Coordinates of C-alpha atoms and ligand atoms in Angstrom, one line a residue:
M1 CA -0.1 0.4 0.2
S2 CA 1.5 3.3 -0.5
K3 CA -0.3 5.5 1.7
K4 CA 1.1 7.7 3.6
G5 CA 1.7 7.2 7.5
R6 CA -0.3 6.0 9.9
V7 CA -3.6 8.2 11.9
F8 CA -4.7 7.6 14.9
S9 CA -7.7 9.1 17.0
G10 CA -10.1 8.6 19.7
A11 CA -13.1 9.7 21.4
R12 CA -15.3 9.0 24.4
P13 CA -17.9 7.3 23.7
T14 CA -20.7 9.5 23.7
G15 CA -23.5 8.1 22.5
R16 CA -25.7 9.5 19.0
Q17 CA -23.3 11.8 17.2
H18 CA -24.7 15.3 16.8
L19 CA -23.7 17.8 13.7
G20 CA -20.7 19.1 16.0
N21 CA -19.1 15.8 16.4
Y22 CA -19.8 15.5 12.9
L23 CA -18.5 18.9 11.2
G24 CA -15.3 19.2 13.8
A25 CA -13.8 15.0 13.8
I26 CA -16.3 12.6 12.1
Q27 CA -15.5 14.4 9.0
N28 CA -12.2 14.9 9.0
Y29 CA -12.0 11.0 10.4
V30 CA -13.7 9.6 7.0
A31 CA -11.6 11.9 4.6
L32 CA -8.0 11.1 5.5
Q33 CA -8.8 7.6 5.3
T34 CA -8.7 8.3 1.7
D35 CA -4.6 9.0 2.4
Y36 CA -3.7 7.1 5.6
D37 CA -4.2 4.0 7.2
C38 CA -6.4 5.2 9.7
V39 CA -7.4 3.4 13.4
Y40 CA -10.0 4.6 15.2
C41 CA -11.1 4.0 18.5
I42 CA -13.5 4.3 21.1
V43 CA -12.1 5.1 24.4
D44 CA -14.5 3.4 26.8
V45 CA -11.4 2.7 29.9
H46 CA -11.1 6.5 29.5
A47 CA -14.7 7.1 30.2
L48 CA -14.4 5.1 33.3
T49 CA -12.7 8.1 34.7
T50 CA -15.5 10.9 34.2
V51 CA -18.6 7.9 34.3
E52 CA -19.1 6.1 37.8
T53 CA -22.3 3.7 36.5
T54 CA -20.7 1.5 33.5
Q55 CA -24.7 0.7 33.1
E56 CA -25.3 3.0 29.6
L57 CA -21.6 2.1 27.9
K58 CA -22.3 -0.3 26.0
L59 CA -25.3 1.6 24.3
N60 CA -23.2 4.2 23.7
T61 CA -20.5 2.9 22.1
F62 CA -22.8 1.3 19.3
E63 CA -24.9 4.5 19.7
M64 CA -20.9 6.2 18.1
A65 CA -20.1 2.6 15.8
V66 CA -23.0 3.1 13.4
D67 CA -23.2 6.2 13.1
W68 CA -19.4 6.6 12.4
L69 CA -20.0 3.6 10.0
A70 CA -23.0 5.2 8.7
A71 CA -20.6 8.8 8.3
G72 CA -18.4 7.1 6.0
I73 CA -15.6 5.1 8.2
R74 CA -14.8 2.2 5.6
P75 CA -14.4 -0.7 8.6
E76 CA -12.8 -3.3 5.7
E77 CA -9.5 -1.1 5.4
T78 CA -10.1 1.5 7.9
I79 CA -9.9 0.0 12.0
L80 CA -12.5 0.2 14.3
F81 CA -12.2 -1.2 17.5
V82 CA -13.2 -0.6 20.7
Q83 CA -10.4 0.5 23.4
S84 CA -10.7 -2.1 26.3
H85 CA -10.7 -5.0 23.5
V86 CA -7.1 -4.2 23.2
P87 CA -5.7 -4.5 27.1
E88 CA -1.6 -4.4 25.5
V89 CA -2.5 -0.7 26.0
M90 CA -2.8 -1.1 30.3
E91 CA 0.3 -2.5 30.0
L92 CA 2.3 0.4 27.6
H93 CA 0.2 2.5 30.1
T94 CA 2.3 1.1 33.0
Y95 CA 5.5 1.4 31.2
L96 CA 4.7 4.7 30.5
S97 CA 4.0 5.8 34.0
M98 CA 7.9 5.5 35.0
V99 CA 8.8 7.6 32.7
T100 CA 6.2 10.6 33.1
A101 CA 6.8 12.9 36.6
L102 CA 4.1 13.5 38.6
G103 CA 4.4 17.1 37.8
K104 CA 4.0 17.4 34.2
L105 CA 0.7 15.9 34.9
T106 CA -1.2 18.1 37.8
D107 CA 0.3 20.9 35.8
L108 CA -2.3 20.4 33.0
P109 CA -5.1 22.3 32.4
T110 CA -7.2 19.3 31.5
F111 CA -6.8 17.8 34.9
K112 CA -7.0 20.8 37.0
E113 CA -10.7 21.1 34.9
K114 CA -11.7 18.2 35.5
V115 CA -11.3 18.4 39.0
A116 CA -13.2 21.5 39.5
Q117 CA -16.0 20.2 37.8
Q118 CA -16.4 16.9 39.5
P119 CA -14.6 17.1 43.4
E120 CA -16.4 14.3 44.8
N121 CA -14.6 11.7 41.9
V122 CA -10.4 13.1 41.6
N123 CA -9.9 9.8 40.4
Y124 CA -6.3 8.6 39.8
G125 CA -7.5 7.5 36.3
L126 CA -8.1 11.2 35.7
L127 CA -4.2 12.2 36.0
G128 CA -2.8 9.2 34.2
Y129 CA -5.3 10.4 31.6
P130 CA -2.7 11.5 29.0
V131 CA -1.0 8.6 30.1
L132 CA -3.5 6.3 28.9
M133 CA -4.4 8.2 25.9
T134 CA -0.5 8.8 25.1
A135 CA -0.2 4.4 25.3
D136 CA -3.2 4.5 22.8
I137 CA -0.9 6.3 19.9
V138 CA 2.4 4.5 20.6
L139 CA 0.6 1.3 21.0
Y140 CA 0.1 1.4 16.8
K141 CA 2.7 3.4 15.8
T142 CA 0.9 6.1 14.8
D143 CA 2.6 9.1 12.8
V144 CA -0.8 11.5 12.6
V145 CA -3.1 12.2 15.2
P146 CA -6.1 14.5 14.0
V147 CA -7.6 16.0 18.0
G148 CA -9.2 19.3 18.1
I149 CA -7.2 21.8 19.8
D150 CA -8.3 21.2 23.4
Q151 CA -6.4 18.8 23.0
A152 CA -3.4 20.3 22.0
P153 CA -1.7 20.2 25.0
H154 CA -1.9 16.5 25.4
L155 CA -0.8 15.5 21.8
E156 CA 2.6 18.0 23.3
F157 CA 2.6 15.7 26.6
A158 CA 2.5 12.7 24.5
R159 CA 5.1 13.3 22.5
E160 CA 7.6 13.8 25.4
V161 CA 6.5 10.7 26.8
V162 CA 8.4 9.4 24.0
R163 CA 11.7 11.2 23.9
S164 CA 12.3 10.0 27.9
F165 CA 11.4 6.9 27.3
N166 CA 13.2 6.3 24.3
Y167 CA 16.2 7.9 25.5
R168 CA 16.1 6.2 29.1
Y169 CA 16.2 2.7 27.4
N170 CA 18.3 3.9 24.4
T171 CA 15.9 2.9 21.9
K172 CA 14.2 4.5 18.3
V173 CA 11.1 2.2 19.5
L174 CA 7.9 5.0 19.6
I175 CA 7.3 7.1 17.0
E176 CA 6.6 10.7 17.8
P177 CA 3.4 11.3 17.1
Q178 CA 2.7 15.0 14.7
V179 CA -0.6 16.0 15.8
K180 CA -3.1 17.3 13.3
H181 CA -6.0 20.2 14.1
T182 CA -9.0 19.1 12.8
E183 CA -11.5 21.7 14.0
I184 CA -11.5 24.5 11.8
L185 CA -14.6 25.8 12.5
K186 CA -15.9 25.9 15.6
V187 CA -19.9 24.4 15.5
L188 CA -21.8 26.8 18.4
G189 CA -25.4 24.9 19.9
I190 CA -28.7 26.0 19.1
D191 CA -28.5 29.2 21.3
G192 CA -25.6 30.2 19.0
K193 CA -23.4 30.7 22.1
A194 CA -21.4 27.6 23.3
K195 CA -20.1 25.2 21.3
M196 CA -22.4 22.9 19.8
G197 CA -23.1 19.8 22.9
K198 CA -24.8 17.3 24.0
S199 CA -24.1 18.2 28.1
L200 CA -25.7 21.0 27.2
N201 CA -28.8 20.3 25.0
N202 CA -28.2 23.2 23.0
H203 CA -27.6 20.1 20.2
I204 CA -28.3 18.8 16.8
E205 CA -28.9 14.8 16.9
L206 CA -27.5 13.5 12.9
A207 CA -30.5 10.5 13.4
S208 CA -32.3 12.6 14.0
T209 CA -36.1 13.0 12.0
P210 CA -36.4 15.7 9.6
E211 CA -38.9 17.0 12.1
E212 CA -37.1 16.9 14.6
T213 CA -34.6 18.8 12.9
T214 CA -36.7 21.1 11.3
A215 CA -38.3 21.4 15.4
R216 CA -34.7 22.2 16.9
V217 CA -33.5 24.7 13.3
K218 CA -36.6 26.7 14.3
D219 CA -35.7 27.1 18.2
M220 CA -32.4 28.5 16.6
V221 CA -31.0 32.3 17.9
T222 CA -30.7 34.7 15.6
D223 CA -29.4 38.4 15.8
P224 CA -30.7 39.2 18.9
A225 CA -31.4 43.1 17.4
R226 CA -33.6 41.7 15.0
M227 CA -36.6 42.1 17.0
K228 CA -39.2 42.7 14.7
R229 CA -40.1 41.5 11.0
T230 CA -39.5 43.9 9.2
D231 CA -36.3 45.3 11.1
P232 CA -33.1 43.9 8.9
G233 CA -30.8 41.9 10.2
N234 CA -27.2 40.6 10.5
P235 CA -25.9 37.2 9.1
D236 CA -22.6 38.4 10.5
I237 CA -23.3 37.5 14.1
C238 CA -26.5 35.1 13.2
N239 CA -26.0 30.8 13.5
V240 CA -28.5 30.4 11.0
Y241 CA -26.4 32.3 8.6
S242 CA -23.7 30.3 9.8
M243 CA -25.0 26.7 9.1
H244 CA -26.7 28.2 6.1
K245 CA -22.3 28.6 4.9
I246 CA -22.1 24.7 5.5
F247 CA -25.3 23.6 4.8
S248 CA -26.9 25.4 1.7
P249 CA -26.1 26.0 -2.4
A250 CA -23.7 29.1 -2.5
E251 CA -26.9 30.8 -4.3
E252 CA -29.1 30.7 -1.4
V253 CA -26.5 31.4 1.2
E254 CA -25.8 34.5 -0.9
M255 CA -29.5 35.7 -1.2
V256 CA -29.9 35.3 2.7
N257 CA -26.7 37.3 2.7
V258 CA -28.5 40.0 1.4
E259 CA -31.9 39.8 1.9
C260 CA -31.4 39.2 5.5
R261 CA -29.8 42.7 5.8
R262 CA -33.1 44.8 4.2
A263 CA -35.6 42.1 5.9
G264 CA -36.1 40.3 2.8
I265 CA -36.2 37.6 4.4
G266 CA -37.4 37.3 7.9
C267 CA -36.2 34.5 10.5
V268 CA -39.2 32.3 10.0
D269 CA -38.3 31.5 6.3
C270 CA -34.3 31.5 6.6
K271 CA -34.5 29.0 9.1
K272 CA -37.3 26.7 6.9
R273 CA -35.0 27.3 4.0
L274 CA -32.4 26.0 6.1
A275 CA -33.7 22.9 7.9
A276 CA -34.5 21.5 4.4
N277 CA -31.3 22.0 3.0
M278 CA -29.9 20.0 6.3
N279 CA -32.3 17.4 5.7
K280 CA -31.0 16.9 2.2
H281 CA -27.8 16.9 3.0
L282 CA -27.9 14.2 6.2
E283 CA -31.0 12.0 3.9
P284 CA -27.8 9.4 2.0
F285 CA -26.1 9.1 6.4
R286 CA -29.7 9.1 7.7
A287 CA -30.8 6.5 5.5
K288 CA -27.6 4.1 6.0
R289 CA -27.7 4.6 9.7
S290 CA -31.0 2.8 10.4
E291 CA -30.2 0.4 8.6
L292 CA -26.4 -0.2 10.3
A293 CA -29.3 0.5 13.1
S294 CA -31.0 -2.5 12.2
K295 CA -28.5 -5.3 12.9
P296 CA -26.5 -5.0 15.9
D297 CA -25.0 -8.1 15.1
E298 CA -22.9 -6.9 12.6
I299 CA -22.1 -3.9 14.8
Q300 CA -20.5 -5.6 17.0
D301 CA -18.9 -8.2 14.5
I302 CA -17.1 -5.2 13.0
L303 CA -15.4 -4.0 15.8
N304 CA -14.4 -8.2 16.8
D305 CA -13.2 -7.7 13.7
G306 CA -11.7 -4.1 14.4
G307 CA -10.7 -5.0 17.8
R308 CA -8.3 -8.7 16.5
R309 CA -6.5 -6.5 13.9
A310 CA -6.1 -3.7 16.4
R311 CA -4.3 -6.0 19.0
A312 CA -2.0 -8.1 16.0
I313 CA -0.3 -5.1 16.2
A314 CA -0.1 -3.8 19.6
Q315 CA 1.1 -7.4 20.8
Q316 CA 3.9 -6.7 18.3
T317 CA 4.7 -3.4 19.2
M318 CA 4.8 -4.7 23.0
V319 CA 7.6 -7.7 21.9
E320 CA 9.7 -4.4 20.3
V321 CA 8.8 -2.7 23.5
R322 CA 9.4 -5.5 26.6
D323 CA 12.7 -6.4 25.0
A324 CA 13.9 -2.8 24.3
M325 CA 13.3 -2.2 28.6
Q326 CA 15.4 -5.4 28.7
L327 CA 12.6 -7.0 30.5
P328 CA 13.5 -10.9 31.1
Ligands
LIG1 N1 -8.6 12.5 24.7 C1 -9.4 12.3 23.7 C2 -10.9 13.4 24.3 O1 -10.8 13.4 25.0 C3 -9.1 10.8 23.7 C4 -8.4 10.4 23.1 C5 -8.2 9.5 23.7 C6 -8.1 10.1 21.7 N2 -7.4 8.5 23.8 C7 -6.9 9.1 22.0 C8 -7.7 11.8 20.8 C9 -5.8 9.2 21.2 C10 -7.0 11.1 20.2 C11 -5.5 9.9 20.1 O2 -11.1 13.6 23.1

């Protein structure tokens, strides 16, 4: 194969995906398959740092896998798998922890945020989160990691750990991963203020019906200065307009841009058009999704097969790692 190298990325099992996940990450994962060998991982072990009951983990993993596959992840070429299916990652995590300075972990902004968010559950796993993430990446001899900007400190951390390990054991067995930032555009929620997310309930689910989507779009916040239909609006600060730019044909985007400014089009009409274009865009995804979701055994087979292929790579890496460490 003449691909450019290996891509690895992971995401916590958050269940059904929304437009923010799709535009910010999934579309990019799909596109990378053309040029790279891709390994995509649903990181259920990482989820345990914040999830106290595991009863929804299976369902959330399933729903997320279905969305990714429906969006165009191709399991014949790409490895799509669940983190806990490859226990070698826990072993590598332990070895890497020995070359990791504690202060580096406590300094990370992501750790501090979690401590503030869940002061009642500051567990050891939360601190080790970036070490496990590093193990994910290097276990598969990854060249490139596509992640959102919020993960930049973790990637820098991973690169340092790789250097420490290779230096300590005088080896080149681990590869320093390159980061590729994905989130070019920040997708705002229907409130028009915060980043789209499930926890804020400002999201639009990819799997929602056309009617549900239309209702969500109807609730979107527009230019707050435009109180009446006859007031001119400002598309530059309107999230509905930002979405038009993604989902609507160029002429329609231009029409909205011009007509909104002179009150030629009202918000109700503008949203109807957006919802129609969004639904049209998502139609093939939804058809594929419902087909996939009706065959849960096949989804499980895909994940199991991905797990086997991932594990074969992981086992080979661990032979080399133990050898470099001169473990008896
Ligand atoms: N830390 C990532 C997040 O919170 C998830 C993740 C785990 C990951 N392991 C990874 C991302 C490896 C990229 C590579 O979103």
